[in-house]
DNA sequence: ATGGCACATCCCATGTGA
């Protein structure tokens, strides 16, 4: 089976791209981030007509996540609160960034990690606190659902080989030591592994390129979209690839899909 | 050193992204 993650930067603006890509790449589940639309205005019918069950957690203008699945998902759940309780979860659930569901015994958690804006800003602090909450959430889930896949836009490049130029990484978001430590505590310390790095150890493998300065043409990118596999799933991993194709289409998202294949 | 581009919005400028 194949599961993909893709930050589409507005599902309404990118609907044609998503439809075209899914037709050519009929993955079992597509985890979408930055839908930027209320649930009421989500283009559900078009995706259902393609043969996908549609699960959404959105809001106006910003954030928003969706799960598109060929088969129905079980126990679909939005936000942290269903696992962590209202006191810990609800403050973070105003921003729609987490959506999970069970597909054939496997719990798929789709996340859109906050961007962080600038080092030292309130948003940067929010990003670090959000990741600490993600850690608590996953730590609680893992014993209940050992077959756990966490994927999405993490807005963090885990290592220097995941950035076209790591110079000055402490001065800007996405690769500071503090962000990497928060990622380590939320993901790696729980025993989860980076699916992509099971199959590809090269530098220069990116999932996001800035719209500006012809970054894609010059391959000035970052690898910030990830699939993380719990120990029970790692033996099933057969491949994990980045599909750069949609980044060259007309009016693309700045991110591209990442696909993991499990047996 | 800076800016560059794109998206959504009660706006034609601003907030946000990364």
mmCIF file of C-alpha atoms (C1' of nucleotides) in Angstrom:
data_model
loop_
_atom_site.group_PDB
_atom_site.id
_atom_site.type_symbol
_atom_site.label_atom_id
_atom_site.label_comp_id
_atom_site.label_asym_id
_atom_site.label_seq_id
_atom_site.Cartn_x
_atom_site.Cartn_y
_atom_site.Cartn_z
ATOM 1 C CA UNK A 1 0.000 0.000 0.000
ATOM 2 C CA UNK A 2 1.045 3.581 -0.615
ATOM 3 C CA UNK A 3 0.535 6.606 1.578
ATOM 4 C CA UNK A 4 1.430 10.119 0.466
ATOM 5 C CA UNK A 5 1.774 13.482 2.196
ATOM 6 C CA UNK A 6 1.426 16.814 0.381
ATOM 7 C CA UNK A 7 1.154 20.405 1.533
ATOM 8 C CA UNK A 8 -0.978 21.800 -1.282
ATOM 9 C CA UNK A 9 -1.074 25.479 -0.174
ATOM 10 C CA UNK A 10 -4.852 25.866 -0.647
ATOM 11 C CA UNK A 11 -6.940 22.864 -1.740
ATOM 12 C CA UNK A 12 -9.265 25.078 -3.775
ATOM 13 C CA UNK A 13 -6.469 26.697 -5.758
ATOM 14 C CA UNK A 14 -4.722 23.324 -6.171
ATOM 15 C CA UNK A 15 -7.723 21.076 -6.800
ATOM 16 C CA UNK A 16 -6.799 20.421 -10.432
ATOM 17 C CA UNK A 17 -3.244 19.501 -9.439
ATOM 18 C CA UNK A 18 -4.445 17.154 -6.703
ATOM 19 C CA UNK A 19 -6.921 15.481 -9.059
ATOM 20 C CA UNK A 20 -4.341 15.123 -11.824
ATOM 21 C CA UNK A 21 -1.736 13.783 -9.430
ATOM 22 C CA UNK A 22 -4.110 11.295 -7.776
ATOM 23 C CA UNK A 23 -5.240 10.030 -11.156
ATOM 24 C CA UNK A 24 -1.639 9.328 -12.129
ATOM 25 C CA UNK A 25 -0.697 8.193 -8.601
ATOM 26 C CA UNK A 26 -3.722 6.424 -7.103
ATOM 27 C CA UNK A 27 -2.255 6.112 -3.615
ATOM 28 C CA UNK A 28 -4.318 4.424 -0.906
ATOM 29 C CA UNK A 29 -4.205 7.462 1.365
ATOM 30 C CA UNK A 30 -3.214 11.081 0.700
ATOM 31 C CA UNK A 31 -2.546 13.270 3.736
ATOM 32 C CA UNK A 32 -3.076 16.926 2.826
ATOM 33 C CA UNK A 33 -1.911 20.037 4.674
ATOM 34 C CA UNK A 34 -2.703 23.738 4.319
ATOM 35 C CA UNK A 35 -6.152 23.270 2.854
ATOM 36 C CA UNK A 36 -6.957 26.874 3.884
ATOM 37 C CA UNK A 37 -10.701 26.372 3.790
ATOM 38 C CA UNK A 38 -13.651 25.771 6.093
ATOM 39 C CA UNK A 39 -15.153 22.290 6.100
ATOM 40 C CA UNK A 40 -18.290 23.724 4.530
ATOM 41 C CA UNK A 41 -16.382 25.012 1.482
ATOM 42 C CA UNK A 42 -14.007 22.042 1.052
ATOM 43 C CA UNK A 43 -14.236 20.639 -2.521
ATOM 44 C CA UNK A 44 -15.381 17.250 -1.295
ATOM 45 C CA UNK A 45 -17.500 16.119 -4.232
ATOM 46 C CA UNK A 46 -14.742 16.273 -6.847
ATOM 47 C CA UNK A 47 -12.444 14.093 -4.735
ATOM 48 C CA UNK A 48 -15.218 11.653 -3.887
ATOM 49 C CA UNK A 49 -15.940 11.345 -7.608
ATOM 50 C CA UNK A 50 -12.307 10.220 -7.994
ATOM 51 C CA UNK A 51 -13.050 7.377 -5.601
ATOM 52 C CA UNK A 52 -11.737 8.812 -2.332
ATOM 53 C CA UNK A 53 -13.352 9.022 1.068
ATOM 54 C CA UNK A 54 -12.791 12.538 2.355
ATOM 55 C CA UNK A 55 -12.059 13.476 5.989
ATOM 56 C CA UNK A 56 -11.346 17.085 6.849
ATOM 57 C CA UNK A 57 -10.476 19.444 9.655
ATOM 58 C CA UNK A 58 -10.282 22.971 8.346
ATOM 59 C CA UNK A 59 -10.680 26.628 9.161
ATOM 60 C CA UNK A 60 -10.904 29.896 7.297
ATOM 61 C CA UNK A 61 -7.794 31.181 5.497
ATOM 62 C CA UNK A 62 -5.083 29.289 7.361
ATOM 63 C CA UNK A 63 -3.901 25.772 8.229
ATOM 64 C CA UNK A 64 -6.337 22.910 7.655
ATOM 65 C CA UNK A 65 -5.664 19.189 7.146
ATOM 66 C CA UNK A 66 -7.414 16.417 5.233
ATOM 67 C CA UNK A 67 -7.241 12.661 4.735
ATOM 68 C CA UNK A 68 -8.229 11.229 1.370
ATOM 69 C CA UNK A 69 -8.564 7.443 1.426
ATOM 70 C CA UNK A 70 -9.609 4.840 -1.136
ATOM 71 C CA UNK A 71 -11.079 2.743 1.687
ATOM 72 C CA UNK A 72 -13.045 4.130 4.612
ATOM 73 C CA UNK A 73 -10.969 5.042 7.667
ATOM 74 C CA UNK A 74 -11.881 4.117 11.222
ATOM 75 C CA UNK A 75 -11.716 6.261 14.369
ATOM 76 C CA UNK A 76 -11.068 9.513 12.517
ATOM 77 C CA UNK A 77 -10.032 12.113 15.060
ATOM 78 C CA UNK A 78 -9.112 15.805 14.838
ATOM 79 C CA UNK A 79 -6.722 17.656 17.113
ATOM 80 C CA UNK A 80 -4.916 16.778 20.326
ATOM 81 C CA UNK A 81 -7.846 16.971 22.738
ATOM 82 C CA UNK A 82 -9.347 13.517 22.027
ATOM 83 C CA UNK A 83 -6.100 11.987 23.288
ATOM 84 C CA UNK A 84 -4.705 14.563 25.716
ATOM 85 C CA UNK A 85 -7.951 15.909 27.127
ATOM 86 C CA UNK A 86 -9.435 19.361 26.927
ATOM 87 C CA UNK A 87 -7.032 21.125 29.272
ATOM 88 C CA UNK A 88 -3.879 20.146 27.353
ATOM 89 C CA UNK A 89 -5.290 19.767 23.877
ATOM 90 C CA UNK A 90 -7.871 22.432 23.264
ATOM 91 C CA UNK A 91 -5.564 25.462 23.437
ATOM 92 C CA UNK A 92 -3.725 24.038 20.401
ATOM 93 C CA UNK A 93 -6.777 22.730 18.597
ATOM 94 C CA UNK A 94 -8.054 26.149 17.548
ATOM 95 C CA UNK A 95 -5.570 25.860 14.701
ATOM 96 C CA UNK A 96 -6.511 22.846 12.600
ATOM 97 C CA UNK A 97 -3.244 20.943 12.279
ATOM 98 C CA UNK A 98 -3.866 17.314 13.281
ATOM 99 C CA UNK A 99 -6.098 14.661 11.747
ATOM 100 C CA UNK A 100 -5.775 10.919 12.279
ATOM 101 C CA UNK A 101 -7.526 7.757 11.208
ATOM 102 C CA UNK A 102 -7.039 4.005 11.174
ATOM 103 C CA UNK A 103 -6.432 2.236 7.876
ATOM 104 C CA UNK A 104 -6.190 -1.556 8.115
ATOM 105 C CA UNK A 105 -4.852 -1.615 11.713
ATOM 106 C CA UNK A 106 -2.433 1.234 11.002
ATOM 107 C CA UNK A 107 -2.959 4.602 12.672
ATOM 108 C CA UNK A 108 -2.110 7.417 10.281
ATOM 109 C CA UNK A 109 -1.476 10.784 11.946
ATOM 110 C CA UNK A 110 -1.437 13.723 9.537
ATOM 111 C CA UNK A 111 0.223 16.845 10.958
ATOM 112 C CA UNK A 112 0.869 20.398 9.859
ATOM 113 C CA UNK A 113 3.535 21.693 12.236
ATOM 114 C CA UNK A 114 3.519 25.482 12.808
ATOM 115 C CA UNK A 115 5.908 27.491 10.691
ATOM 116 C CA UNK A 116 7.445 29.548 13.491
ATOM 117 C CA UNK A 117 7.855 32.828 11.602
ATOM 118 C CA UNK A 118 11.075 34.196 13.128
ATOM 119 C CA UNK A 119 13.486 33.058 15.807
ATOM 120 C CA UNK A 120 12.424 34.414 19.158
ATOM 121 C CA UNK A 121 8.951 35.419 17.981
ATOM 122 C CA UNK A 122 5.756 34.402 19.705
ATOM 123 C CA UNK A 123 5.048 32.056 16.778
ATOM 124 C CA UNK A 124 8.441 30.413 17.167
ATOM 125 C CA UNK A 125 7.692 29.757 20.828
ATOM 126 C CA UNK A 126 4.299 28.390 19.790
ATOM 127 C CA UNK A 127 5.989 26.021 17.340
ATOM 128 C CA UNK A 128 8.216 24.585 20.081
ATOM 129 C CA UNK A 129 5.319 24.240 22.516
ATOM 130 C CA UNK A 130 3.174 22.660 19.785
ATOM 131 C CA UNK A 131 5.901 20.061 19.169
ATOM 132 C CA UNK A 132 6.098 19.304 22.894
ATOM 133 C CA UNK A 133 2.356 18.692 22.806
ATOM 134 C CA UNK A 134 2.771 16.461 19.749
ATOM 135 C CA UNK A 135 5.298 14.459 21.742
ATOM 136 C CA UNK A 136 2.801 13.954 24.585
ATOM 137 C CA UNK A 137 0.117 13.027 22.055
ATOM 138 C CA UNK A 138 2.236 10.446 20.227
ATOM 139 C CA UNK A 139 3.649 9.040 23.447
ATOM 140 C CA UNK A 140 0.094 8.394 24.637
ATOM 141 C CA UNK A 141 -0.981 6.862 21.315
ATOM 142 C CA UNK A 142 1.971 4.596 20.601
ATOM 143 C CA UNK A 143 1.195 1.924 23.244
ATOM 144 C CA UNK A 144 -2.412 1.810 22.018
ATOM 145 C CA UNK A 145 -1.536 1.830 18.307
ATOM 146 C CA UNK A 146 1.916 0.321 17.733
ATOM 147 C CA UNK A 147 1.388 0.417 13.963
ATOM 148 C CA UNK A 148 1.782 4.180 13.886
ATOM 149 C CA UNK A 149 2.645 6.373 10.902
ATOM 150 C CA UNK A 150 3.118 10.107 11.455
ATOM 151 C CA UNK A 151 3.438 12.180 8.330
ATOM 152 C CA UNK A 152 3.010 15.719 7.129
ATOM 153 C CA UNK A 153 4.662 19.109 6.817
ATOM 154 C CA UNK A 154 6.984 19.369 9.814
ATOM 155 C CA UNK A 155 8.565 22.676 8.849
ATOM 156 C CA UNK A 156 11.876 21.273 10.120
ATOM 157 C CA UNK A 157 14.883 19.994 8.194
ATOM 158 C CA UNK A 158 16.212 17.235 10.463
ATOM 159 C CA UNK A 159 19.823 17.378 9.289
ATOM 160 C CA UNK A 160 22.149 19.661 7.370
ATOM 161 C CA UNK A 161 22.032 17.345 4.344
ATOM 162 C CA UNK A 162 18.320 18.244 4.142
ATOM 163 C CA UNK A 163 19.084 21.900 3.313
ATOM 164 C CA UNK A 164 20.655 23.270 0.150
ATOM 165 C CA UNK A 165 22.789 25.594 2.283
ATOM 166 C CA UNK A 166 22.843 25.134 6.075
ATOM 167 C CA UNK A 167 24.908 28.284 6.599
ATOM 168 C CA UNK A 168 23.344 30.504 9.208
ATOM 169 C CA UNK A 169 20.693 27.978 10.137
ATOM 170 C CA UNK A 170 20.552 29.262 13.727
ATOM 171 C CA UNK A 171 19.462 32.653 12.449
ATOM 172 C CA UNK A 172 16.320 31.467 10.692
ATOM 173 C CA UNK A 173 13.519 28.986 11.218
ATOM 174 C CA UNK A 174 13.319 25.326 10.148
ATOM 175 C CA UNK A 175 16.743 24.066 11.196
ATOM 176 C CA UNK A 176 17.695 25.582 14.537
ATOM 177 C CA UNK A 177 19.021 23.329 17.269
ATOM 178 C CA UNK A 178 15.906 24.042 19.351
ATOM 179 C CA UNK A 179 13.566 22.935 16.553
ATOM 180 C CA UNK A 180 15.620 19.815 15.872
ATOM 181 C CA UNK A 181 15.636 18.953 19.566
ATOM 182 C CA UNK A 182 11.847 19.371 19.698
ATOM 183 C CA UNK A 183 11.557 17.082 16.672
ATOM 184 C CA UNK A 184 13.863 14.545 18.262
ATOM 185 C CA UNK A 185 11.818 14.499 21.457
ATOM 186 C CA UNK A 186 8.516 14.234 19.566
ATOM 187 C CA UNK A 187 9.600 11.617 17.018
ATOM 188 C CA UNK A 188 12.985 9.936 17.265
ATOM 189 C CA UNK A 189 13.055 9.438 21.040
ATOM 190 C CA UNK A 190 9.828 7.423 20.682
ATOM 191 C CA UNK A 191 11.639 5.069 18.314
ATOM 192 C CA UNK A 192 10.116 6.386 15.108
ATOM 193 C CA UNK A 193 12.344 6.519 12.041
ATOM 194 C CA UNK A 194 12.501 8.716 8.960
ATOM 195 C CA UNK A 195 11.129 6.503 6.164
ATOM 196 C CA UNK A 196 12.886 8.452 3.416
ATOM 197 C CA UNK A 197 16.310 7.937 4.986
ATOM 198 C CA UNK A 198 15.772 4.165 5.019
ATOM 199 C CA UNK A 199 16.166 4.274 1.247
ATOM 200 C CA UNK A 200 18.076 7.418 0.308
ATOM 201 C CA UNK A 201 21.054 8.947 2.093
ATOM 202 C CA UNK A 202 21.869 11.608 -0.498
ATOM 203 C CA UNK A 203 22.020 15.319 0.128
ATOM 204 C CA UNK A 204 20.028 17.565 -2.200
ATOM 205 C CA UNK A 205 16.733 15.694 -1.723
ATOM 206 C CA UNK A 206 14.109 18.352 -1.092
ATOM 207 C CA UNK A 207 10.336 18.610 -0.677
ATOM 208 C CA UNK A 208 9.931 22.403 -0.562
ATOM 209 C CA UNK A 209 11.339 25.257 -2.641
ATOM 210 C CA UNK A 210 10.654 28.943 -2.068
ATOM 211 C CA UNK A 211 8.487 30.564 -4.714
ATOM 212 C CA UNK A 212 11.012 33.380 -4.919
ATOM 213 C CA UNK A 213 14.412 33.698 -6.526
ATOM 214 C CA UNK A 214 13.826 30.802 -8.956
ATOM 215 C CA UNK A 215 14.572 28.457 -6.069
ATOM 216 C CA UNK A 216 13.140 25.355 -7.750
ATOM 217 C CA UNK A 217 15.067 25.817 -10.982
ATOM 218 C CA UNK A 218 18.264 26.248 -8.955
ATOM 219 C CA UNK A 219 17.279 23.399 -6.582
ATOM 220 C CA UNK A 220 17.593 25.661 -3.544
ATOM 221 C CA UNK A 221 15.266 23.605 -1.385
ATOM 222 C CA UNK A 222 14.630 22.040 1.970
ATOM 223 C CA UNK A 223 13.429 18.578 3.018
ATOM 224 C CA UNK A 224 10.715 19.413 5.540
ATOM 225 C CA UNK A 225 7.873 16.990 4.640
ATOM 226 C CA UNK A 226 8.282 13.594 6.234
ATOM 227 C CA UNK A 227 6.962 10.102 6.921
ATOM 228 C CA UNK A 228 7.880 8.724 10.343
ATOM 229 C CA UNK A 229 7.370 5.036 11.073
ATOM 230 C CA UNK A 230 6.948 3.381 14.450
ATOM 231 C CA UNK A 231 9.123 0.296 15.106
ATOM 232 C CA UNK A 232 6.242 -2.085 14.352
ATOM 233 C CA UNK A 233 5.972 -0.611 10.845
ATOM 234 C CA UNK A 234 9.608 -0.209 9.818
ATOM 235 C CA UNK A 235 10.004 -3.843 8.669
ATOM 236 C CA UNK A 236 7.108 -3.258 6.261
ATOM 237 C CA UNK A 237 8.668 -0.246 4.535
ATOM 238 C CA UNK A 238 9.497 -0.992 0.901
ATOM 239 C CA UNK A 239 10.262 2.470 -0.460
ATOM 240 C CA UNK A 240 9.888 6.182 0.135
ATOM 241 C CA UNK A 241 10.202 8.700 -2.681
ATOM 242 C CA UNK A 242 9.749 12.402 -3.397
ATOM 243 C CA UNK A 243 7.757 13.262 -6.528
ATOM 244 C CA UNK A 244 9.076 16.581 -7.798
ATOM 245 C CA UNK A 245 6.863 16.534 -10.885
ATOM 246 C CA UNK A 246 4.007 18.770 -9.652
ATOM 247 C CA UNK A 247 6.447 21.538 -8.676
ATOM 248 C CA UNK A 248 7.065 22.178 -12.376
ATOM 249 C CA UNK A 249 3.362 22.519 -13.219
ATOM 250 C CA UNK A 250 1.620 25.830 -13.786
ATOM 251 C CA UNK A 251 0.893 27.656 -10.477
ATOM 252 C CA UNK A 252 2.228 24.890 -8.242
ATOM 253 C CA UNK A 253 2.236 24.410 -4.504
ATOM 254 C CA UNK A 254 5.644 25.206 -3.063
ATOM 255 C CA UNK A 255 5.711 21.648 -1.600
ATOM 256 C CA UNK A 256 5.679 18.307 -3.449
ATOM 257 C CA UNK A 257 4.242 14.899 -2.499
ATOM 258 C CA UNK A 258 6.282 12.327 -0.573
ATOM 259 C CA UNK A 259 5.131 8.716 -0.947
ATOM 260 C CA UNK A 260 5.881 5.808 1.348
ATOM 261 C CA UNK A 261 5.215 2.237 0.262
ATOM 262 C CA UNK A 262 4.506 -0.452 2.849
ATOM 263 C CA UNK A 263 4.036 -4.149 2.237
ATOM 264 C "C1'" DA B 1 21.849 42.812 2.917
ATOM 265 C "C1'" DT B 2 17.684 42.489 0.849
ATOM 266 C "C1'" DG B 3 14.164 40.821 -1.647
ATOM 267 C "C1'" DG B 4 12.171 37.876 -4.308
ATOM 268 C "C1'" DC B 5 6.412 34.932 -4.612
ATOM 269 C "C1'" DA B 6 1.892 33.099 -3.490
ATOM 270 C "C1'" DC B 7 -2.582 32.684 -0.996
ATOM 271 C "C1'" DA B 8 -6.738 34.484 1.515
ATOM 272 C "C1'" DT B 9 -9.302 38.287 2.908
ATOM 273 C "C1'" DC B 10 -15.189 42.503 4.314
ATOM 274 C "C1'" DC B 11 -9.058 44.962 0.895
ATOM 275 C "C1'" DC B 12 -6.515 47.118 -3.938
ATOM 276 C "C1'" DA B 13 -2.860 46.434 1.656
ATOM 277 C "C1'" DT B 14 -1.903 43.240 5.117
ATOM 278 C "C1'" DG B 15 -1.024 38.822 7.568
ATOM 279 C "C1'" DT B 16 1.021 34.528 6.829
ATOM 280 C "C1'" DG B 17 3.903 31.240 4.974
ATOM 281 C "C1'" DA B 18 8.986 28.968 5.022
#
